[in-house]
mmCIF file of C-alpha atoms in Angstrom:
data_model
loop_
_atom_site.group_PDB
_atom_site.id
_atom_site.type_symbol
_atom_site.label_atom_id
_atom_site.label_comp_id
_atom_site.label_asym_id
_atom_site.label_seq_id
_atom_site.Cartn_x
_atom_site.Cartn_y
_atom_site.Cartn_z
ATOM 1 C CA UNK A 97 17.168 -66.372 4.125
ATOM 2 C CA UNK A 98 13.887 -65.421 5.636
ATOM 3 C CA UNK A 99 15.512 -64.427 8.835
ATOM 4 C CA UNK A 100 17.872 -62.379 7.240
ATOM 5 C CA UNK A 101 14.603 -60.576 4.968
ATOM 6 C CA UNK A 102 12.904 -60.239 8.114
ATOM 7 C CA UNK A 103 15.890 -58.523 10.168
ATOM 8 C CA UNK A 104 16.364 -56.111 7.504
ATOM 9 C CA UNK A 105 12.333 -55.171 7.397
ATOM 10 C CA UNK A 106 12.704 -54.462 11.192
ATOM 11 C CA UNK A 107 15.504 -52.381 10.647
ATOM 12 C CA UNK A 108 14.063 -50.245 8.073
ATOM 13 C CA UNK A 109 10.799 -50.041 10.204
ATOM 14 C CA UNK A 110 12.998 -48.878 13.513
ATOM 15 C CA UNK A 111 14.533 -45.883 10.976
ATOM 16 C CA UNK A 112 11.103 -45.300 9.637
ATOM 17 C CA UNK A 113 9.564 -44.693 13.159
ATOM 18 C CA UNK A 114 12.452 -42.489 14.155
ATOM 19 C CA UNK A 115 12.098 -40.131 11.074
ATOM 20 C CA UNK A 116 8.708 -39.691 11.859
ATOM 21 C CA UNK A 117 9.395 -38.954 15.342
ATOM 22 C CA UNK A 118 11.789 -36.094 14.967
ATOM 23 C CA UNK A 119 9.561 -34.786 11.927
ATOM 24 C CA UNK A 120 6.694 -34.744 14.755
ATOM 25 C CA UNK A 121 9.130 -33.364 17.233
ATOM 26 C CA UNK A 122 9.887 -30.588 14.892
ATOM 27 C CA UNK A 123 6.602 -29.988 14.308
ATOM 28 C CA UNK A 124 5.754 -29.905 17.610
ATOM 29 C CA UNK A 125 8.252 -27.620 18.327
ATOM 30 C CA UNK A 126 6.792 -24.989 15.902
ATOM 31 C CA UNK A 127 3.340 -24.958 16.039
ATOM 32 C CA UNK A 128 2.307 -25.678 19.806
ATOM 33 C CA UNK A 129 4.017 -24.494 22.967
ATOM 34 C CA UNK A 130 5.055 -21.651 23.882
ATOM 35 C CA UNK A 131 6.715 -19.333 21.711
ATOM 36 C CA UNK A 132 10.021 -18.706 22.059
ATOM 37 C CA UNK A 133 11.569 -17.936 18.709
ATOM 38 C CA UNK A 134 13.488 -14.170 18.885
ATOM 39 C CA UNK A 135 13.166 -12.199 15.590
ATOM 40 C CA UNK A 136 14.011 -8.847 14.735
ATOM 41 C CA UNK A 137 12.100 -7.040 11.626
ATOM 42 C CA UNK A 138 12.534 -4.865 8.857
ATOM 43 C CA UNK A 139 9.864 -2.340 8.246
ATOM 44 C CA UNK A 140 9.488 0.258 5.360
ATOM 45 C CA UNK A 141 6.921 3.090 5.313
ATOM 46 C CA UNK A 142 7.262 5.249 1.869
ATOM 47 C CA UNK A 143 6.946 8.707 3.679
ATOM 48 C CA UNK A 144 8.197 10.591 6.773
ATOM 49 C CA UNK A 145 8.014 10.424 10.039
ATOM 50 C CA UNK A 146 5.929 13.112 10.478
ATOM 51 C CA UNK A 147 3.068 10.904 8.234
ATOM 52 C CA UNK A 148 -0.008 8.730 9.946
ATOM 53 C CA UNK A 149 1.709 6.232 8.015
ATOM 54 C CA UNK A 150 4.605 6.023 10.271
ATOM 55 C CA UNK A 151 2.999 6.821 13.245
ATOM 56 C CA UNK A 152 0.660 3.531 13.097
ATOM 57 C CA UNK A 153 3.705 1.389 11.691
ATOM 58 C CA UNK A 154 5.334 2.935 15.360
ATOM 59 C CA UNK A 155 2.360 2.180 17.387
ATOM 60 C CA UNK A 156 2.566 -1.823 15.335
ATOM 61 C CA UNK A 157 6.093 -2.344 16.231
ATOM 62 C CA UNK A 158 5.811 -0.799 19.993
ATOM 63 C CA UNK A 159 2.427 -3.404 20.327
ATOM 64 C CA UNK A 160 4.067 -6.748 18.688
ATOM 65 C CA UNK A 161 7.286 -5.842 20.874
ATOM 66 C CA UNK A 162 5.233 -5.495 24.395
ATOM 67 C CA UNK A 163 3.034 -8.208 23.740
ATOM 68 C CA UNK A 164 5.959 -10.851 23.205
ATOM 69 C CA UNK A 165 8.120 -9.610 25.441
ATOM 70 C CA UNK A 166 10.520 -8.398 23.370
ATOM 71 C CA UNK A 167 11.478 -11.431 21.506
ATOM 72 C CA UNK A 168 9.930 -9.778 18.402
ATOM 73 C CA UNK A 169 11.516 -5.942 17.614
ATOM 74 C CA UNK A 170 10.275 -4.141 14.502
ATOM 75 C CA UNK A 171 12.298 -1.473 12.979
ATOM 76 C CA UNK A 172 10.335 1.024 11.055
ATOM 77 C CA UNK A 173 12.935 2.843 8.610
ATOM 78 C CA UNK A 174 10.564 6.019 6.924
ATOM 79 C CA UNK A 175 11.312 7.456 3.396
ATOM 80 C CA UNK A 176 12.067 4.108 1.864
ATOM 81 C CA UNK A 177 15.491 3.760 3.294
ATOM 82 C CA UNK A 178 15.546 0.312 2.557
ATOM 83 C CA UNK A 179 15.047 0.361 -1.245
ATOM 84 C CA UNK A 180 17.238 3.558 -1.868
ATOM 85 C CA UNK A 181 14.193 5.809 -2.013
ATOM 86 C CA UNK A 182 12.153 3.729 -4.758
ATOM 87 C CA UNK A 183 8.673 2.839 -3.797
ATOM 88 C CA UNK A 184 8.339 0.072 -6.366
ATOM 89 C CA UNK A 185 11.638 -1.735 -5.417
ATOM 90 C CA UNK A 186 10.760 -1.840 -2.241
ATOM 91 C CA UNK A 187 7.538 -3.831 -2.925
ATOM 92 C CA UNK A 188 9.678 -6.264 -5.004
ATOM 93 C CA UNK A 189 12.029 -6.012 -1.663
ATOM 94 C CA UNK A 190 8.981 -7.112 0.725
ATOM 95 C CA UNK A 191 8.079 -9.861 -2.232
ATOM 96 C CA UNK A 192 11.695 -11.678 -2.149
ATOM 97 C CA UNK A 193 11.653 -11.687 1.705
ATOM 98 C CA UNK A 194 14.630 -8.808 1.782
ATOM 99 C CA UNK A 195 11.975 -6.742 4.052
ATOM 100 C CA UNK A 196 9.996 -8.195 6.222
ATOM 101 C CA UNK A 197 7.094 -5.436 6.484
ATOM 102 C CA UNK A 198 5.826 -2.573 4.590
ATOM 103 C CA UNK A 199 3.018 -0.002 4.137
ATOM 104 C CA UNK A 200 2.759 0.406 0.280
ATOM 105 C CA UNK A 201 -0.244 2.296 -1.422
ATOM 106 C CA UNK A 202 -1.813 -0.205 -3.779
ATOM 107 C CA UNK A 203 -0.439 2.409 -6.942
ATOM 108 C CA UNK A 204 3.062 1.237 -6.036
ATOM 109 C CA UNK A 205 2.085 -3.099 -6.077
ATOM 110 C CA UNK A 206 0.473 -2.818 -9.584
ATOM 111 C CA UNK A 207 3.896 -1.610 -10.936
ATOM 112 C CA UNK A 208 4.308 -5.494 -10.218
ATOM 113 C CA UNK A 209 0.868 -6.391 -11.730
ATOM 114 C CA UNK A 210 -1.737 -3.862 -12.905
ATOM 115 C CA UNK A 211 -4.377 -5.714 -11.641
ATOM 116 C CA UNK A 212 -3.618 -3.971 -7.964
ATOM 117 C CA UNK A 213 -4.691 -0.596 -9.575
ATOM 118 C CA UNK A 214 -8.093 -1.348 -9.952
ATOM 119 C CA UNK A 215 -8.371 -0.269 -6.607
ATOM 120 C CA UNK A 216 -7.460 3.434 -7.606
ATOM 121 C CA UNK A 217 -9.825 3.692 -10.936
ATOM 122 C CA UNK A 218 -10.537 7.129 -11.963
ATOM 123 C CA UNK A 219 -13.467 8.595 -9.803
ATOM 124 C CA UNK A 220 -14.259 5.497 -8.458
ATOM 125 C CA UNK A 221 -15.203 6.279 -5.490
ATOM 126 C CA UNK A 222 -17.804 8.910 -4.389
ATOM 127 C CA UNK A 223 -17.109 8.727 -0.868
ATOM 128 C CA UNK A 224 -15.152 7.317 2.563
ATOM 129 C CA UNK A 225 -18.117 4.931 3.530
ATOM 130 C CA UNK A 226 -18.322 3.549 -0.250
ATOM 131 C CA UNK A 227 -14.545 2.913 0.464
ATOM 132 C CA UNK A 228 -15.048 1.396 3.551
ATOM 133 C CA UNK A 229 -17.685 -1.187 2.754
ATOM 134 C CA UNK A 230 -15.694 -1.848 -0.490
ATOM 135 C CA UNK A 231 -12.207 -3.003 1.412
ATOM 136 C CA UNK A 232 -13.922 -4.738 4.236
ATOM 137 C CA UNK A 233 -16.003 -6.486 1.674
ATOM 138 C CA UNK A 234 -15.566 -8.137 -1.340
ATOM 139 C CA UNK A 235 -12.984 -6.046 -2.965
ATOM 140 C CA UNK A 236 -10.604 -6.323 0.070
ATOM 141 C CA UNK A 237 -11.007 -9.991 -0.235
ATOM 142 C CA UNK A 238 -9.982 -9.857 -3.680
ATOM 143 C CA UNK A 239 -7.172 -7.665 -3.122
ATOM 144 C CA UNK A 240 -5.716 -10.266 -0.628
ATOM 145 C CA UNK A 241 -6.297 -12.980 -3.018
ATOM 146 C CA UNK A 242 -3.982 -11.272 -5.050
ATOM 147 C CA UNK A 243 -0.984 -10.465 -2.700
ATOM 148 C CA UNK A 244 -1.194 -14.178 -1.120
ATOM 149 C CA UNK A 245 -0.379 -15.053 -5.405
ATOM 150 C CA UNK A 246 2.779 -12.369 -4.784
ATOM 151 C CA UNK A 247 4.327 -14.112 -1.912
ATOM 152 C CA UNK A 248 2.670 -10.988 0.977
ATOM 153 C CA UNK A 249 0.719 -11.865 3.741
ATOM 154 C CA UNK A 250 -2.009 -9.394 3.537
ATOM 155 C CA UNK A 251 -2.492 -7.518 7.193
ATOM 156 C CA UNK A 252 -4.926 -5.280 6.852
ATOM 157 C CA UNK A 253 -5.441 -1.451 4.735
ATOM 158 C CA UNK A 254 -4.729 2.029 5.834
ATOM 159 C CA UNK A 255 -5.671 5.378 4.005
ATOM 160 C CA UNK A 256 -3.204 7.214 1.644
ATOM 161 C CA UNK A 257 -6.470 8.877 0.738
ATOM 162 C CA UNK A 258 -8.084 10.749 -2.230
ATOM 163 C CA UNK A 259 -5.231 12.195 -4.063
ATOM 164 C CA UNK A 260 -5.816 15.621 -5.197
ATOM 165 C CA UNK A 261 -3.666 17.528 -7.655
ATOM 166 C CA UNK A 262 -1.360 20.469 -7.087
ATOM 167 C CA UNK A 263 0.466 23.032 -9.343
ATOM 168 C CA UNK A 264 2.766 25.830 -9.518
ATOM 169 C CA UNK A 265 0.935 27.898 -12.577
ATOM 170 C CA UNK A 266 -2.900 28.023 -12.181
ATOM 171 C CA UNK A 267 -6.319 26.650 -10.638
ATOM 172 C CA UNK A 268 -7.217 23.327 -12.401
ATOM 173 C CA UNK A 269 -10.789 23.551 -13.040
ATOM 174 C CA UNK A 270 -11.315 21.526 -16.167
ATOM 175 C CA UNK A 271 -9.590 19.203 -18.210
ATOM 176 C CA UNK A 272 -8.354 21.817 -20.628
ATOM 177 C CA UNK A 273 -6.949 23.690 -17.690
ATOM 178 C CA UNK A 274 -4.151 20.296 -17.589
ATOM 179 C CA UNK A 275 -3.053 20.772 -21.565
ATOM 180 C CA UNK A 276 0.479 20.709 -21.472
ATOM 181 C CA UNK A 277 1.119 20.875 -17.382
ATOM 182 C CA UNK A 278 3.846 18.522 -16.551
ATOM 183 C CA UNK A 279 2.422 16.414 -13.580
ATOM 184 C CA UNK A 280 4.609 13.965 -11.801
ATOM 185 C CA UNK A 281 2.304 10.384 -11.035
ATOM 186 C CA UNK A 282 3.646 7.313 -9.955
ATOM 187 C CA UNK A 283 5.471 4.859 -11.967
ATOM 188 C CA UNK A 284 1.999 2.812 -13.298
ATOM 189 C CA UNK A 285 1.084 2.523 -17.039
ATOM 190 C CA UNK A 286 -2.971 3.197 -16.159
ATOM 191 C CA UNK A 287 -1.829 6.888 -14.402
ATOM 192 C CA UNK A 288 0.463 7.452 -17.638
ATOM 193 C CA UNK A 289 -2.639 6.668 -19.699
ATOM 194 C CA UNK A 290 -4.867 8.484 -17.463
ATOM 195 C CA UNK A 291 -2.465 11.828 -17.597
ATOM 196 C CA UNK A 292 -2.375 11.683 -21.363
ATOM 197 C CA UNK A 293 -5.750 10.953 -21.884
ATOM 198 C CA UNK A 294 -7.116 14.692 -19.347
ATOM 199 C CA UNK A 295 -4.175 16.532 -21.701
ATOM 200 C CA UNK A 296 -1.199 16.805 -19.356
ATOM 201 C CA UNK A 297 2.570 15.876 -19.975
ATOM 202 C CA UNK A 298 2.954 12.955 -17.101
ATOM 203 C CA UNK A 299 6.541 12.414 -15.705
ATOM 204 C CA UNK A 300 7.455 9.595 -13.748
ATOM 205 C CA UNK A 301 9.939 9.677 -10.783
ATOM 206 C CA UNK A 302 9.885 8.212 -7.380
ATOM 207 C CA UNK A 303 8.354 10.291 -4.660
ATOM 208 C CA UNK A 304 11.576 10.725 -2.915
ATOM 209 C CA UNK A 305 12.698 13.238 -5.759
ATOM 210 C CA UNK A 306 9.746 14.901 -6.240
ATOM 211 C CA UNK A 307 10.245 17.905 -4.062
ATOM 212 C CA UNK A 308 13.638 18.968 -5.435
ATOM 213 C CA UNK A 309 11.929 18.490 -9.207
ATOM 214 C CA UNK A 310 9.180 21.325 -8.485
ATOM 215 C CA UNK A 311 11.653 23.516 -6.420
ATOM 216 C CA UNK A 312 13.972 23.266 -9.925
ATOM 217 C CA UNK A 313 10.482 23.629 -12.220
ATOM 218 C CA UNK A 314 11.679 20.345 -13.617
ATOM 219 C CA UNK A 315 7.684 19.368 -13.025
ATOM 220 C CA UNK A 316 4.941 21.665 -13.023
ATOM 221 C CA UNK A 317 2.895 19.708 -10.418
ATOM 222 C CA UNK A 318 2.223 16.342 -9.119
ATOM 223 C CA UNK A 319 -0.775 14.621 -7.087
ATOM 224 C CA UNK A 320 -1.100 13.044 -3.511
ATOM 225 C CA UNK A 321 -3.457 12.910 -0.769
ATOM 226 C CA UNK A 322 -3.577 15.471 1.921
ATOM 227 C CA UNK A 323 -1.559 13.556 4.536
ATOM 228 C CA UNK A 324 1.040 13.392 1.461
ATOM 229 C CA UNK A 325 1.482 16.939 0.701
ATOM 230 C CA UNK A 326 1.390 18.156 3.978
ATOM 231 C CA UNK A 327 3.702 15.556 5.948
ATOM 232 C CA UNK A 328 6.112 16.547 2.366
ATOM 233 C CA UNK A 329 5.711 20.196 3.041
ATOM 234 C CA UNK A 330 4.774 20.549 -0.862
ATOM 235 C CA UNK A 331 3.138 24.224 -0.027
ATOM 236 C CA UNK A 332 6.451 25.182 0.103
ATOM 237 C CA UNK A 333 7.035 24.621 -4.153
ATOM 238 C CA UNK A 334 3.105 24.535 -5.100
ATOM 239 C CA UNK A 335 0.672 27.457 -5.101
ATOM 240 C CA UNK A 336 -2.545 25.491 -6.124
ATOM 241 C CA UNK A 337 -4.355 22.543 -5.331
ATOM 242 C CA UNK A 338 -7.659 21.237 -6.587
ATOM 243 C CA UNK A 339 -10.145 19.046 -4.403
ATOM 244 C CA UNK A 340 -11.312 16.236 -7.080
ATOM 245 C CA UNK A 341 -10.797 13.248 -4.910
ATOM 246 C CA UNK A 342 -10.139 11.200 -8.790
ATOM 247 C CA UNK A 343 -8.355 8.145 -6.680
ATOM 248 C CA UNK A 344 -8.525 6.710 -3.751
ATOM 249 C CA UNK A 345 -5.426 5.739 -2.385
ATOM 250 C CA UNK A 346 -5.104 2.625 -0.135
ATOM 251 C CA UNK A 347 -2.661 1.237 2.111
ATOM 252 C CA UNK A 348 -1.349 -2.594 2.437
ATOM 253 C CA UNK A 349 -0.148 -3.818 5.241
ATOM 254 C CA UNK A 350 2.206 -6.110 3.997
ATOM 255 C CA UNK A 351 4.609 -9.098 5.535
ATOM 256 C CA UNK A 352 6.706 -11.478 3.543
ATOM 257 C CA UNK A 353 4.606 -14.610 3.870
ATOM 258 C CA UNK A 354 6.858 -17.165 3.850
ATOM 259 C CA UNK A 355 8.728 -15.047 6.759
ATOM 260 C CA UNK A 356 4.408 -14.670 8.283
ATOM 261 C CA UNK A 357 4.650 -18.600 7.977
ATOM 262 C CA UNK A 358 7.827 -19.770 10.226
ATOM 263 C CA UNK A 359 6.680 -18.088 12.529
ATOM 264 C CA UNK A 360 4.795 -19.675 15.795
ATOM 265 C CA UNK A 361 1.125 -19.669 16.035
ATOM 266 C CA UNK A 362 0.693 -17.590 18.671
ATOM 267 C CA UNK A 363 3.086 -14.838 17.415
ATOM 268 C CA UNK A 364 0.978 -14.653 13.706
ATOM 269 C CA UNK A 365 -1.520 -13.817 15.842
ATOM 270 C CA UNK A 366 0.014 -10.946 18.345
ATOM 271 C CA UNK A 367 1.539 -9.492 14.539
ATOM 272 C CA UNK A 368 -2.144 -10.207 12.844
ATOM 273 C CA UNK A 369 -4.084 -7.965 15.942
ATOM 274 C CA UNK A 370 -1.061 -5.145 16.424
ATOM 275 C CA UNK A 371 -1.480 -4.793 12.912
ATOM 276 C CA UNK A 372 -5.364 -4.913 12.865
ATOM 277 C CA UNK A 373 -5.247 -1.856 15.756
ATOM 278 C CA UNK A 374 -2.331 0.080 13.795
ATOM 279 C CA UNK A 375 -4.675 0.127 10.008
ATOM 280 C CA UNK A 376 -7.600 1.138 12.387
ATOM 281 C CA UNK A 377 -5.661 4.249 14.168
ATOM 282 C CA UNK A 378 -3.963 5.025 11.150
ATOM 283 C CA UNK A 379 -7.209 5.187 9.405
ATOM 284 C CA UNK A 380 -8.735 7.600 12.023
ATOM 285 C CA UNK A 381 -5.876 9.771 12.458
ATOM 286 C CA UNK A 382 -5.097 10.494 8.872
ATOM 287 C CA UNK A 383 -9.446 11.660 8.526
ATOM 288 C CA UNK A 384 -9.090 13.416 11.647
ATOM 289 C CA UNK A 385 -5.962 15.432 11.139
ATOM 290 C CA UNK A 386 -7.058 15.795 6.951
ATOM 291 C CA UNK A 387 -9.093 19.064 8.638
ATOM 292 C CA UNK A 388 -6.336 20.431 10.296
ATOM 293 C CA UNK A 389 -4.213 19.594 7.237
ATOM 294 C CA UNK A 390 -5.998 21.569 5.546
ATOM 295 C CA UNK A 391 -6.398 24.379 6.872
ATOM 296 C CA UNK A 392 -2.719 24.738 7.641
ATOM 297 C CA UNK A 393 -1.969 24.267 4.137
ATOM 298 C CA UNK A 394 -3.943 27.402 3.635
ATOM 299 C CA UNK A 395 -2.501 29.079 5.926
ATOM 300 C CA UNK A 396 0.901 28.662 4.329
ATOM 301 C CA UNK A 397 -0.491 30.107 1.427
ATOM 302 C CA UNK A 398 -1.928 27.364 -0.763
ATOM 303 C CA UNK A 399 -4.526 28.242 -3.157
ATOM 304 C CA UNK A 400 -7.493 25.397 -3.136
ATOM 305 C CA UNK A 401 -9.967 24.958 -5.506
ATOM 306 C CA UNK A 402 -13.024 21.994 -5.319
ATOM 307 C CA UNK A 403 -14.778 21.613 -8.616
ATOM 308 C CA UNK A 404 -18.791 22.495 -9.227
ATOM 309 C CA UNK A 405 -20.727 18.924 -10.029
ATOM 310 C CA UNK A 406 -20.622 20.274 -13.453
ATOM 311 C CA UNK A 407 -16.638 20.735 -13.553
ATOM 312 C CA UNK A 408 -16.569 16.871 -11.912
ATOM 313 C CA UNK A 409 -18.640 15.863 -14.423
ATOM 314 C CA UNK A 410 -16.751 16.650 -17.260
ATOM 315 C CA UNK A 411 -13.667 14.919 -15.691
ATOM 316 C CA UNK A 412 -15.265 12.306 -15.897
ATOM 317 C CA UNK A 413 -16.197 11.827 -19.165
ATOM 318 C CA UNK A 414 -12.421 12.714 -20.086
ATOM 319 C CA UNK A 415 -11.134 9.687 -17.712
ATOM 320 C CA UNK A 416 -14.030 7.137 -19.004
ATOM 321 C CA UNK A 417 -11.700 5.554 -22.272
ATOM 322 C CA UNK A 418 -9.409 4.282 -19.220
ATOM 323 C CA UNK A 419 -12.445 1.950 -18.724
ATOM 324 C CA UNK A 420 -12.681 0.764 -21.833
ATOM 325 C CA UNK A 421 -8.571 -0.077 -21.970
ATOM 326 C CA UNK A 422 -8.283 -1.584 -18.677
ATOM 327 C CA UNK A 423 -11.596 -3.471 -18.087
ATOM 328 C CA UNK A 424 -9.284 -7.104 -19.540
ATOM 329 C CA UNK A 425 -6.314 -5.661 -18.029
ATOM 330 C CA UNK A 426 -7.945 -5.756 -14.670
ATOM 331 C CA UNK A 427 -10.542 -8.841 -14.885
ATOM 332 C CA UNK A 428 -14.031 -8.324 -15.236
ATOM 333 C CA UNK A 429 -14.858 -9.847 -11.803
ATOM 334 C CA UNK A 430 -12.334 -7.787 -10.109
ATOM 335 C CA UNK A 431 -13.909 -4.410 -11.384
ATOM 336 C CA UNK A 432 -17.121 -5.898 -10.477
ATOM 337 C CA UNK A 433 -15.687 -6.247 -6.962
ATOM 338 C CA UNK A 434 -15.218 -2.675 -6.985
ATOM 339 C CA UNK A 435 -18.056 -1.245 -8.555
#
């Protein structure tokens, strides 16, 4: 009897050893070595081709594609091809691992929770540096925190920008100046608030019909960074724009993290630098070219107004109650993070 007991122990401990063997051949086989794993990625970008958005999500792909020797590809697919033109499906898209990368403005993830929009407060923001030691500090850290809780792999931000406001009927120079104007925003319960709160009629609608909704006068205006209306060619439908900078306007680099997970050591870290160089180059060229922007937008006839202090001022005031609403919504420590 104890010979049999003990022939059966040894058994179980031979199929023991072996499971644990192949486990730590597995293992082995993903996380040391060299890579050799092909993969080829889905990548959405909200805008055109003609946007710094795309052009850095170009110069990502081309860098993760030389630097494995092709066994990584990246296709970049502009205008949100991918989610049938909706901005906020195709964050949902990246979330369930349907996508693989994105660039999505911060606006577009707090459709999913409104926490994200803290980042784009009302006049939070008095200028690029404070936005800069903001994201690389404290508030970027909190931002990731948030997206690792969504299932994204945070890679780094771009620059939508400060959004600025454009119109088909007059100059915006106070809130009175936006009773009644029908401004498109993005889909996000804090801009609806926001709208209603300065006086206009908000209207929500992705971006991808927004053009075709001021050429009909469906809207009377909408707001978007620079890089936004330009790339868009919105001078085409809008006459005026005013220079208020009332958002800033970030970009996530986003991957699916379980899909950031599988993959090989060494490969998270050729997709974790590409993207680190593409934010940084999409950064510069969209303040660079934001001159030049500019000044071609005037030259196709746009009419652009930038507020006195004492104009900004009363903005302001008319956007503080959005405080007061969202502080809970947002988290105490999160504004904090941001303030």
């Amino acid at each position: 009897m104890m010979k049999k007991r003990f022939s059966f122990l040894l058994i179980v401990s031979v199929i023991f050893t072996l499971i644990l063997s192949a486990c730590g051949q597995k293992e082995s086989a993903t996380t040391s070595g060299e890579p050799t794993e092909k993969h080829n990625l889905k990548m959405s970008v909200t805008v055109g081709e003609t946007s710094t958005w795309f052009q850095a999500a170009e110069q990502f792909a081309k860098e993760v594609n030389e630097k494995t020797d092709g066994r990584i590809t990246i296709k970049v697919y502009p205008n949100e091809q991918l989610s049938g033109g909706d901005s906020g499906k195709g964050v949902e898209l990246l979330a369930k691992g349907s996508t693989d990368l994105s660039y999505h403005s911060t606006i577009i993830y707090s459709i999913m929770d409104e926490r994200f929009g803290v980042a784009s407060a009302p006049f939070l923001f008095d200028s690029l540096e404070a936005v800069d030691a903001k994201f690389n500090g404290e508030g970027g850290e909190a931002i990731n925190k948030l997206l690792r809780e969504k299932g994204i792999e945070p890679l780094g931000f771009g620059q939508n920008g400060f959004r600025q406001v454009t119109n088909s009927v007059k100059p915006i120079q106070s809130p009175e100046d936006l009773s009644g104007l029908k401004v498109r925003i993005p889909g996000i319960k804090m801009y609806t608030d926001l709208w209603r709160e300065l006086g206009a009629d908000p209207a929500t609608m992705t971006f991808s019909e927004v053009f075709t909704a001021l050429q009909q006068k469906t809207i009377d205006g909408q707001e978007n960074p620079i890089d936004v209306i330009h790339s868009s060619k919105l001078n085409e439908v809008q006459k005026h724009i005013t220079m208020w900078n009332y958002s800033y306007d970030p970009l996530i680099l986003g991957m699916n993290k379980k899909k950031f997970d599988s993959l090989h050591p060494d490969d998270q870290k050729v997709i974790q630098e590409a993207a680190k160089n593409a934010n940084a180059a999409q950064i510069k060229m969209a303040r660079e070219k934001e001159a030049e922007q500019i000044q071609a937008l005037k030259d196709a006839g746009m009419e652009f107004y930038e507020p006195t202090a004492e104009q900004m001022e009363a903005f302001k005031k008319a956007s503080q109650p959005i405080y007061d609403a969202y502080k809970d919504k947002w988290g105490e420590d999160l504004l904090k993070a941001f303030q």
